[in-house]
mmCIF file of C-alpha atoms in Angstrom:
data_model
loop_
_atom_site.group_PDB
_atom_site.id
_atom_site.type_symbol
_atom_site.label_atom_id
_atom_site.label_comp_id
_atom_site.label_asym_id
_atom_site.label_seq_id
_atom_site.Cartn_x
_atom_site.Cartn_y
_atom_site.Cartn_z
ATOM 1 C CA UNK A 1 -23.385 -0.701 31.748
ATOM 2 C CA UNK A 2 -22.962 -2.463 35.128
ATOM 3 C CA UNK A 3 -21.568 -5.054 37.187
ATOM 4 C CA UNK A 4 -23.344 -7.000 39.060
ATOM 5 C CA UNK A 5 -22.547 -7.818 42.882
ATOM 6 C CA UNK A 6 -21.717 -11.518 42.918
ATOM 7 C CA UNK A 7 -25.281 -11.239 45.486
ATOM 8 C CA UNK A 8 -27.280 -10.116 42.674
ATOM 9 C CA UNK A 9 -26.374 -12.606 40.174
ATOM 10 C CA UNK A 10 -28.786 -14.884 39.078
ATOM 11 C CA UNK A 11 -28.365 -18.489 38.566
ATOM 12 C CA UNK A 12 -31.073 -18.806 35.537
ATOM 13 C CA UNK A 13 -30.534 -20.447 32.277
ATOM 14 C CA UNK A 14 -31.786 -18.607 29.831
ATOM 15 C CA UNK A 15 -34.220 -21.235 27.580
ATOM 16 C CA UNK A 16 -35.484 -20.431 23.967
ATOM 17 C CA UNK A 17 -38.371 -19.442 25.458
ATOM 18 C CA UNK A 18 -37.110 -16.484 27.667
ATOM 19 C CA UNK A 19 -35.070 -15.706 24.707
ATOM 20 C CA UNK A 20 -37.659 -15.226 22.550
ATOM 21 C CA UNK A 21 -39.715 -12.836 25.331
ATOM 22 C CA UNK A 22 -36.624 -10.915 25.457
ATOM 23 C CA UNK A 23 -36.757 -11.009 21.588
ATOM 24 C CA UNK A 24 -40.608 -10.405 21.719
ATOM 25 C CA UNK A 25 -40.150 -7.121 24.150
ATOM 26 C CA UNK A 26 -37.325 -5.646 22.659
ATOM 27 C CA UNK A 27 -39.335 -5.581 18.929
ATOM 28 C CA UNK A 28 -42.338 -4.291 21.207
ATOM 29 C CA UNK A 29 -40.450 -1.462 22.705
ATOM 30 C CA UNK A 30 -38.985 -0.232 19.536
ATOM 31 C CA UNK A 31 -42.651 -0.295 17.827
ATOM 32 C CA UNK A 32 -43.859 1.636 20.894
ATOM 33 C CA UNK A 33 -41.261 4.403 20.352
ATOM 34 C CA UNK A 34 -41.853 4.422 16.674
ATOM 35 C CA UNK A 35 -45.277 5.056 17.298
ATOM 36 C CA UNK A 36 -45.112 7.617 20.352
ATOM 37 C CA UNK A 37 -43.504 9.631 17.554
ATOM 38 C CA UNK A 38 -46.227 9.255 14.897
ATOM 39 C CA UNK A 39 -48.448 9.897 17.259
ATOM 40 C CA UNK A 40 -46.980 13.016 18.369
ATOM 41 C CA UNK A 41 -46.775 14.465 15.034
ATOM 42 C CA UNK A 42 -50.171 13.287 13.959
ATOM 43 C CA UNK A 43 -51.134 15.261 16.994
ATOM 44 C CA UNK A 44 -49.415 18.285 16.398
ATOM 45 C CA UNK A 45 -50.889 18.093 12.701
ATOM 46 C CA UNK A 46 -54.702 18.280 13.903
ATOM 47 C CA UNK A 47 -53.724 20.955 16.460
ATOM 48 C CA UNK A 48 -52.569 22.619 13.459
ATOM 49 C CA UNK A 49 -55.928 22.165 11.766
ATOM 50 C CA UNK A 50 -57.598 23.101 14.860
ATOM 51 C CA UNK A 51 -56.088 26.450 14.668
ATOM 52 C CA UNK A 52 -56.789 26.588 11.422
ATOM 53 C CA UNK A 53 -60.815 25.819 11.561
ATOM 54 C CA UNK A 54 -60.774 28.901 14.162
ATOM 55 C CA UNK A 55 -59.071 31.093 12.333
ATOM 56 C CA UNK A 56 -61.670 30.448 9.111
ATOM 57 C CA UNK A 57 -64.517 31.290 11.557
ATOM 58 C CA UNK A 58 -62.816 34.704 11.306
ATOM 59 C CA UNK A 59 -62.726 34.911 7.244
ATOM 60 C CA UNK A 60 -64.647 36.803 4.778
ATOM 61 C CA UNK A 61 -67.079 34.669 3.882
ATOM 62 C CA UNK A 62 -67.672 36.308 0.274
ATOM 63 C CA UNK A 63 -63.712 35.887 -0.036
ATOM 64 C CA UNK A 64 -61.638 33.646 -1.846
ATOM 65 C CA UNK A 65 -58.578 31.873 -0.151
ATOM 66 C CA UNK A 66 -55.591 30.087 -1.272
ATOM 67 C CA UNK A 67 -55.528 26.431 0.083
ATOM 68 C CA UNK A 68 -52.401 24.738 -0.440
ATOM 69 C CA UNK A 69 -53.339 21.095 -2.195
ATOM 70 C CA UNK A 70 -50.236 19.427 -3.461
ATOM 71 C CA UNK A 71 -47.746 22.099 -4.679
ATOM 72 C CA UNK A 72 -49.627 24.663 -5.710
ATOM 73 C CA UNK A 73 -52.277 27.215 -4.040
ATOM 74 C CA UNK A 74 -55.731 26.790 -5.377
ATOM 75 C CA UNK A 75 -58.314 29.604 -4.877
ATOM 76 C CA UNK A 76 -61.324 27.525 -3.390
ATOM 77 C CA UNK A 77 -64.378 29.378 -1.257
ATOM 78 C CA UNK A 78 -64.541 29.443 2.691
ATOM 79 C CA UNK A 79 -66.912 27.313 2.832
ATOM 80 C CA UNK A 80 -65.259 24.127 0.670
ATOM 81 C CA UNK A 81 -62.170 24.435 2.662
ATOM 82 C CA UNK A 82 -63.616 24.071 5.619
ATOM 83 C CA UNK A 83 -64.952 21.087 4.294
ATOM 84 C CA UNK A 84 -61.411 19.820 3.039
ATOM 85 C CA UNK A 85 -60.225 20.817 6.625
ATOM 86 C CA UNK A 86 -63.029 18.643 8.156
ATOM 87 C CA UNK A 87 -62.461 15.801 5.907
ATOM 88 C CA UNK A 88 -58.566 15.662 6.929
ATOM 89 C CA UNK A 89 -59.214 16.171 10.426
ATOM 90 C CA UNK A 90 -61.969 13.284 10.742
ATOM 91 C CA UNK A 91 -59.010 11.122 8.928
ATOM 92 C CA UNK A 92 -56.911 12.315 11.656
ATOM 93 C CA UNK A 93 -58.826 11.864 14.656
ATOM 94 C CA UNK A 94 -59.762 8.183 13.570
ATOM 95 C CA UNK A 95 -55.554 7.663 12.663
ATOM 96 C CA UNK A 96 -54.758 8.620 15.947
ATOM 97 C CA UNK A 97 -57.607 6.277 18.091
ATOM 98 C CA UNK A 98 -55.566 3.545 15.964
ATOM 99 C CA UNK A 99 -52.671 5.056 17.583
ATOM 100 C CA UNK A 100 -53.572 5.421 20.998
ATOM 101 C CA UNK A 101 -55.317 1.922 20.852
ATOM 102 C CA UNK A 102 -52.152 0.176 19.410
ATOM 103 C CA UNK A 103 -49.851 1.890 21.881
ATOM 104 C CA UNK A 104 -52.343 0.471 24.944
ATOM 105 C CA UNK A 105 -52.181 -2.752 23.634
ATOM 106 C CA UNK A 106 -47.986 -2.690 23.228
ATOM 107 C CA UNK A 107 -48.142 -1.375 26.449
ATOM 108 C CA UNK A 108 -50.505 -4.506 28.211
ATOM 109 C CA UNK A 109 -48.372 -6.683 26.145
ATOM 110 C CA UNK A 110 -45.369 -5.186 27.534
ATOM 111 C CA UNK A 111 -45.513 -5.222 31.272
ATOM 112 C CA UNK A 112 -46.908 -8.988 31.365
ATOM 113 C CA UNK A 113 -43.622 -9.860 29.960
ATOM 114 C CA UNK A 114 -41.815 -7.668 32.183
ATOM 115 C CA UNK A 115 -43.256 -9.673 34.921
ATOM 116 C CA UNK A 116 -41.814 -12.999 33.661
ATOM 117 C CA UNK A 117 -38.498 -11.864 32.708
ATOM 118 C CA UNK A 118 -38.300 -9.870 35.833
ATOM 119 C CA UNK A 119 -39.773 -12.530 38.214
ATOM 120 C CA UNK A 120 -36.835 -15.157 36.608
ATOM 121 C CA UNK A 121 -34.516 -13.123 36.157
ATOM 122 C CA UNK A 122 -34.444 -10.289 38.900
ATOM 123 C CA UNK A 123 -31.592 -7.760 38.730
ATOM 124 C CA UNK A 124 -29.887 -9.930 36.171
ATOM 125 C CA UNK A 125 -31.997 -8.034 33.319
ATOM 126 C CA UNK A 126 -32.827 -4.518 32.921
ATOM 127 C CA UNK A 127 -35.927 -3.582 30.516
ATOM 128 C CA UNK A 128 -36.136 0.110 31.698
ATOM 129 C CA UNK A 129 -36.277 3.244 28.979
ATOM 130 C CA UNK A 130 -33.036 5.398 29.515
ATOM 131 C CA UNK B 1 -26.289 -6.861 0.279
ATOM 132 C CA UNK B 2 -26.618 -10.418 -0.907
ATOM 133 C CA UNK B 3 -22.253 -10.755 0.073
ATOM 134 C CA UNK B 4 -23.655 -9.411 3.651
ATOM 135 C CA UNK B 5 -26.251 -11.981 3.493
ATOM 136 C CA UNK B 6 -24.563 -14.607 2.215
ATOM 137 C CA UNK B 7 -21.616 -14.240 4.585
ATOM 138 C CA UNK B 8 -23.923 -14.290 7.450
ATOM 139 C CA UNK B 9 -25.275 -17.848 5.996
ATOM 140 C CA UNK B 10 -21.498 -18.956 5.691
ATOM 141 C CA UNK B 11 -20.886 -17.966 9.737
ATOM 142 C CA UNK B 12 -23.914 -19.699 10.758
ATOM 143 C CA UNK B 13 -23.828 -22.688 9.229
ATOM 144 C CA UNK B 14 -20.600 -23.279 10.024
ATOM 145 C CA UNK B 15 -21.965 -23.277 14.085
ATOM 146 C CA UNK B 16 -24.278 -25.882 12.554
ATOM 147 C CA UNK B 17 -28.032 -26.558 11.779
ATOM 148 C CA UNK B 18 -30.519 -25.672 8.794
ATOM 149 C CA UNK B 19 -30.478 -22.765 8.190
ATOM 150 C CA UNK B 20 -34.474 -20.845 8.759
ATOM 151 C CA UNK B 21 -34.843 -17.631 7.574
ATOM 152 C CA UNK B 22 -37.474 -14.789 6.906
ATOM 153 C CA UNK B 23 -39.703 -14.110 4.274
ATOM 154 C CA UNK B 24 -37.282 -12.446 2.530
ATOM 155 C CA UNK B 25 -34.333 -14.350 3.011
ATOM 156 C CA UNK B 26 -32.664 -12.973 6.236
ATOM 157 C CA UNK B 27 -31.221 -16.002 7.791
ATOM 158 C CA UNK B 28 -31.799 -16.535 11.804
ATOM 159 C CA UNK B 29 -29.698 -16.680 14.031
ATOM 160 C CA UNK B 30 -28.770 -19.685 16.461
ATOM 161 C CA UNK B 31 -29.788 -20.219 20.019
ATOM 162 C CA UNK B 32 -27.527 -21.169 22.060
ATOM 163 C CA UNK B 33 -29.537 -23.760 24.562
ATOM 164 C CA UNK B 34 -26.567 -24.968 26.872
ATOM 165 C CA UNK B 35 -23.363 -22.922 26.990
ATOM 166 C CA UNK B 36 -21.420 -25.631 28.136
ATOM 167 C CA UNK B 37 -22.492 -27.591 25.482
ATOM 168 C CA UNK B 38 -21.574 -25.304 22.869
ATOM 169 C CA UNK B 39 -18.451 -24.321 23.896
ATOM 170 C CA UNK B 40 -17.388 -28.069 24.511
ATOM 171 C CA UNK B 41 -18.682 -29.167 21.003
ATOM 172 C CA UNK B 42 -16.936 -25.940 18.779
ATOM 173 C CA UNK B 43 -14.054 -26.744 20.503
ATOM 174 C CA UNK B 44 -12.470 -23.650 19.667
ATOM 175 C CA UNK B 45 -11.674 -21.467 22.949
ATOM 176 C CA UNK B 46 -14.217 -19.020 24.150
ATOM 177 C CA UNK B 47 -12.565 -15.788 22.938
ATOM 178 C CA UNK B 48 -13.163 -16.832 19.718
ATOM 179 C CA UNK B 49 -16.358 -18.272 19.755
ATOM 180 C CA UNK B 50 -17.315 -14.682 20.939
ATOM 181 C CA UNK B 51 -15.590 -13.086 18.488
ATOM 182 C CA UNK B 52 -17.351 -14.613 15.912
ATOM 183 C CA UNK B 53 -20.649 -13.675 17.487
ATOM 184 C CA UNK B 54 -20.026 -10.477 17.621
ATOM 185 C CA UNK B 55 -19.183 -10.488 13.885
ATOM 186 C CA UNK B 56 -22.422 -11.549 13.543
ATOM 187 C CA UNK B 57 -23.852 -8.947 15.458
ATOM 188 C CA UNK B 58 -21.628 -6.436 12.896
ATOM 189 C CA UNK B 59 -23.290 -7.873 9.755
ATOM 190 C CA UNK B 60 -26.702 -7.976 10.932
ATOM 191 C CA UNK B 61 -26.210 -3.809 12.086
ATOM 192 C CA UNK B 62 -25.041 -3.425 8.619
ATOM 193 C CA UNK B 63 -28.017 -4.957 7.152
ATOM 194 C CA UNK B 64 -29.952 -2.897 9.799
ATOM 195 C CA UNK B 65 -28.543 0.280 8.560
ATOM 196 C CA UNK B 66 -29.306 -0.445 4.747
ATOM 197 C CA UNK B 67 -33.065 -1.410 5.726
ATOM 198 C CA UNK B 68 -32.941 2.132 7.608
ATOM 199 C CA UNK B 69 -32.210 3.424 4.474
ATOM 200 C CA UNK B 70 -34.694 2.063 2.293
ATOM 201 C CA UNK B 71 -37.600 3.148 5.159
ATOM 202 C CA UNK B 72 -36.325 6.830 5.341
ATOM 203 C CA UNK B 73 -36.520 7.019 1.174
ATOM 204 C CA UNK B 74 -40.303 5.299 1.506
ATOM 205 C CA UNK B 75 -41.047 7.342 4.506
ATOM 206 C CA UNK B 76 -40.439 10.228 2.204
ATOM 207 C CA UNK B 77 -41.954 8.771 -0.686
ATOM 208 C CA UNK B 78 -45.430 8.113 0.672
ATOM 209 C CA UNK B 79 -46.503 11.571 1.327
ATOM 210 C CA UNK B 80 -44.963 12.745 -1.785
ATOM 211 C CA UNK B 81 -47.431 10.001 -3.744
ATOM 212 C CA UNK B 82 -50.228 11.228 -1.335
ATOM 213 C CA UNK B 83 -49.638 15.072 -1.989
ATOM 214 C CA UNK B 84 -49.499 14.111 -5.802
ATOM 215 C CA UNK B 85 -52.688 11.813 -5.847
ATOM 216 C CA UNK B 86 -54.375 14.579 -3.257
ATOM 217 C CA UNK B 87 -54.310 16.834 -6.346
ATOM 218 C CA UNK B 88 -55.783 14.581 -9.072
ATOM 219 C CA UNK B 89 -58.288 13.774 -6.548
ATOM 220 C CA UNK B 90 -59.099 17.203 -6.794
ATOM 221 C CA UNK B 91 -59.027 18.054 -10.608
ATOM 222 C CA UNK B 92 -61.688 15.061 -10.551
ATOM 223 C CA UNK B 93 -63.550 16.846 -8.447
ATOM 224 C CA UNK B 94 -63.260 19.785 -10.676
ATOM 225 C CA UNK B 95 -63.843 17.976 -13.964
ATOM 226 C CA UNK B 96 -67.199 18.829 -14.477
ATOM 227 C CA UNK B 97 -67.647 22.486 -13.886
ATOM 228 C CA UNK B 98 -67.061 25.129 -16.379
ATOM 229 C CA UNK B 99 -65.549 27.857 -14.090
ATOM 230 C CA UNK B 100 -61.906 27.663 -14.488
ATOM 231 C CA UNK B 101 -59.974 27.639 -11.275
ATOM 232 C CA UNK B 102 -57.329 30.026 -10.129
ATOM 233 C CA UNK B 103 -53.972 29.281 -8.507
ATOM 234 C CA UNK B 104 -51.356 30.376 -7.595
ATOM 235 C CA UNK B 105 -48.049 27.713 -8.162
ATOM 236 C CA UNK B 106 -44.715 27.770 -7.761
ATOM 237 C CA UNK B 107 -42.561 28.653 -10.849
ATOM 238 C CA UNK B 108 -39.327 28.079 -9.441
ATOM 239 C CA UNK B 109 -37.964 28.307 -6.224
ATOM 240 C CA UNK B 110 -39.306 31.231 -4.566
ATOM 241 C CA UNK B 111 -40.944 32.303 -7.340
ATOM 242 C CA UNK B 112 -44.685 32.080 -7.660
ATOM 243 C CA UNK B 113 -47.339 33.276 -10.377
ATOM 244 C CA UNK B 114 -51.030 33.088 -11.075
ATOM 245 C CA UNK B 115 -53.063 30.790 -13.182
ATOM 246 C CA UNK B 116 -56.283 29.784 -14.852
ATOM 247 C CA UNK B 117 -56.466 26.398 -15.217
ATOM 248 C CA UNK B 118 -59.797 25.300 -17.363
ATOM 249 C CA UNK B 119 -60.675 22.323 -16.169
ATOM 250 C CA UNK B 120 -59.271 19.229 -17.801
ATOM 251 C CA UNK B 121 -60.046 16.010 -18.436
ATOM 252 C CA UNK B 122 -56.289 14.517 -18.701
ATOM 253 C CA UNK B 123 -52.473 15.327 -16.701
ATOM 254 C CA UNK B 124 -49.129 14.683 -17.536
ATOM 255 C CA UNK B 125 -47.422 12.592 -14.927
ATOM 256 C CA UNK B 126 -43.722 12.613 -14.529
ATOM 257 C CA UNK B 127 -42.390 8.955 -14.398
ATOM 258 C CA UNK B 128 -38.557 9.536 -14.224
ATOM 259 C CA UNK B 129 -35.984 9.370 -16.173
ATOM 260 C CA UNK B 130 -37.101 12.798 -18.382
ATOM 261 C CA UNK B 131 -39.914 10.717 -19.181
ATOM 262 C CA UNK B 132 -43.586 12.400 -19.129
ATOM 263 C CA UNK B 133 -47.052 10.656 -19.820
ATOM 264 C CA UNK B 134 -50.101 12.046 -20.316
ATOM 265 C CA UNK B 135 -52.972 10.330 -18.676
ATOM 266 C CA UNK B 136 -56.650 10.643 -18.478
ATOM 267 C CA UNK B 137 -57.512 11.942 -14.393
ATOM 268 C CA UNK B 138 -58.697 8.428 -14.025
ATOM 269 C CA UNK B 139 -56.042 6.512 -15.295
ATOM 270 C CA UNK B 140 -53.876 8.982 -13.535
ATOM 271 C CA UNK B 141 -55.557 8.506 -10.535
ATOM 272 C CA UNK B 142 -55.226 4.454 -10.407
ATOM 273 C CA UNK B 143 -51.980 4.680 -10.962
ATOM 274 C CA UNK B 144 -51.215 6.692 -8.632
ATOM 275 C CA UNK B 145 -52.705 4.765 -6.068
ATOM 276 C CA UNK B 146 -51.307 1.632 -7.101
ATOM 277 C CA UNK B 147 -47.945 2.969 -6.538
ATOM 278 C CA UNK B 148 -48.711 4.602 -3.142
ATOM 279 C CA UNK B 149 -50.257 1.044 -2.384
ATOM 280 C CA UNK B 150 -46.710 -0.418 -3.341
ATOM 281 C CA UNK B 151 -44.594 1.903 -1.071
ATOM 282 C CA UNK B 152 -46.935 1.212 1.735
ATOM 283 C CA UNK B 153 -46.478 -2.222 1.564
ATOM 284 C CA UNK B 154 -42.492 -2.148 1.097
ATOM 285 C CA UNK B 155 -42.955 -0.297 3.811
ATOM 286 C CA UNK B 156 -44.820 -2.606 6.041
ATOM 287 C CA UNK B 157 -41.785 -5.346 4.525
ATOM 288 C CA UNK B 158 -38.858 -2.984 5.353
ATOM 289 C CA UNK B 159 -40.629 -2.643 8.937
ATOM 290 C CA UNK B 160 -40.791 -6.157 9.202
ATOM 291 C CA UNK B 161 -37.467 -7.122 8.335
ATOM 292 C CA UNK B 162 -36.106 -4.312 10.658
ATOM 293 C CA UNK B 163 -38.289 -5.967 13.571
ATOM 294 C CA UNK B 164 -36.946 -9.503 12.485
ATOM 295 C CA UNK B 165 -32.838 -8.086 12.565
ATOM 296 C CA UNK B 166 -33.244 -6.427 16.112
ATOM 297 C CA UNK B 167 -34.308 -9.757 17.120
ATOM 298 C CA UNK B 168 -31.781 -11.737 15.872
ATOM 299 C CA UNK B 169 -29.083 -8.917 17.172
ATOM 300 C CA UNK B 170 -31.086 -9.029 20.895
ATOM 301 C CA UNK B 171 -30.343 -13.137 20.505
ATOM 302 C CA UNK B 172 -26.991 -12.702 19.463
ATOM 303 C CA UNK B 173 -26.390 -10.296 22.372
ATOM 304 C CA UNK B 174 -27.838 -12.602 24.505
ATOM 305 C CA UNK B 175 -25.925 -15.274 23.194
ATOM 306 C CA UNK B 176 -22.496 -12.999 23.735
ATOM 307 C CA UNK B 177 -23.412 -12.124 27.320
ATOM 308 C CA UNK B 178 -24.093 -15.891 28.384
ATOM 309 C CA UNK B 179 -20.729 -17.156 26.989
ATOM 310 C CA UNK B 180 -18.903 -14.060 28.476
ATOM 311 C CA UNK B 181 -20.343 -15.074 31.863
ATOM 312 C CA UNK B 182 -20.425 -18.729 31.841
ATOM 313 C CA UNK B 183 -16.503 -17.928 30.977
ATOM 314 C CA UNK B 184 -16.568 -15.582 34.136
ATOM 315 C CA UNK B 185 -17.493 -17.935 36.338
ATOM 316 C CA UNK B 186 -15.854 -20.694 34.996
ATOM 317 C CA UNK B 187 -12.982 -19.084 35.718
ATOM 318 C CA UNK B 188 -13.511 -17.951 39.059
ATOM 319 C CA UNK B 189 -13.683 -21.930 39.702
ATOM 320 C CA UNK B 190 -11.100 -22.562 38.588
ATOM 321 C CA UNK B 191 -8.965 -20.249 40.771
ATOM 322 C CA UNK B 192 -10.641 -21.214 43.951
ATOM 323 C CA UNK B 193 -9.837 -24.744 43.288
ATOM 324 C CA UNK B 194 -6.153 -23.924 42.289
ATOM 325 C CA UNK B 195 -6.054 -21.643 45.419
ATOM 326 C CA UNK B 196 -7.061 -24.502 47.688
#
């Protein structure tokens, strides 16, 4: 928190409709931080099966392995869980274009209302992250 | 919930105006459009007009906190459904061949063992309350995705409502820091014209 200089103050009346842009950012900024941190562990979930799809290059071919589905291990072949690891991975990549394509547009949305509540209102308003 | 609710209908009426709420029953919460105006007309002095704005803020943080709630036990729900309907998916995939299929699952905590599951046509699904069903893979696997569709979209509702209470706490706070400093300056006018 802090005080303004008697300067800095702003003689604006705040209307319903500045109200509601304040309104409209705030929801926006909380839906972009929710979603930075989907993102981020949506990302750190296909680097996982990244990892993964190199390490299976390595496997026995002729070998079973133990695949975690659900609860339990299953014994499946190389080759169908590399297909399982595909078939998540795909999911992922597409889930995370959503991402990344939602965040851009929070973001557009975003700074064209910091423009009009920071051209009326000047130092009167602060929409900065901490 | 509903006393919270209900309470926060009783403060806001009582400012005035028909009440509007959202699509679940969360009233909104007043503008204020001139300050001056709305001090004038409650004609009850400032301190406690913002007093009782900030008891509205109070309420609609409580609500906020219950709603948090509610998302962290669906947030944890989903992927349990998921994991759950993950494996029936599979056993469908299985139905069909005659090889049974080896696993290795979890007995009790930290405590693991092999089996040979033939493959089967039907599961048992736990539905709470020590109740247990057995259901063809197919039924199983509707159901299953009927409830996962139900989270998901109390879910999507819970997010909602959260977005519609931060936005009637970011009016409210609005509303708080426009009477506090229509009060400042009020009285800084009135002190330079007693000074003079």
């Amino acid at each position: 928190m802090r005080m303004l200089n008697q300067e800095e103050e702003v003689d604006a009346e705040v209307t319903w409709e500045d109200q509601q842009r304040i309104n409209s950012f705030s929801k926006l900024n909380a839906k972009y931080s929710d979603l930075e941190t989907t993102y981020e562990s949506k990302k750190q979930e296909k680097g996982f099966l990244d990892d993964l799809t190199e390490e299976l290059e390595l496997a026995d071919e002729d070998e079973l392995i133990k695949y975690k589905i659900g609860e339990a291990f299953i014994n499946i072949s190389v080759e169908q869980a590399q297909q399982r690891i595909e078939k998540d991975k795909e999911i992922l990549i597409q889930e995370l274009e959503q991402l990344q394509h939602e965040m851009n547009d929070l973001n557009g949305q975003m700074s064209q209302l910091k423009v009009h509540l920071y051209g009326k209102f000047g130092k009167a308003i602060n929409l900065e992250k901490d | 919930m509903s006393t919270t609710q209900s309470e926060i209908e009783k403060s806001n009426s009582s400012v005035e105006t028909v009440l509007e709420t959202n699509p679940r029953g969360i009233p909104k919460v007043q503008f204020v459009e001139n300050v001056e105006e709305f001090i004038t007309k409650s004609s009850a002095p400032v301190e406690v007009t913002l007093g009782k704005f900030q008891e509205t803020v109070a309420k609609y943080k409580f609500m906020e906190i219950n709603f948090l709630n509610r998302k962290k036990a669906l947030e944890l729900k989903i992927p349990e459904i998921s994991k759950t309907l993950s494996v029936v998916e599979f056993l469908v995939s299985k139905q069909d061949s005659d090889e049974p299929m080896e696993t290795t699952f979890e007995l009790n905590d930290t405590l693991w063992a092999n089996a040979k599951i033939k493959s089967t046509k039907t599961v048992n699904l736990w539905l709470g309350a020590n109740v247990m069903l057995e259901y063809t893979l197919q039924e199983a696997k509707e159901l299953l995705e009927n409830k996962l569709d139900t989270a998901q979209n109390a879910l999507k509702n819970v997010l909602e409502d959260l977005e519609f209470l931060r936005e009637q706490v970011t009016t409210m706070e609005v509303n708080i820091a426009r009477v506090f400093n229509w009060d400042v300056k009020r009285r800084r006018t009135l002190k330079t014209t007693s000074s003079v």
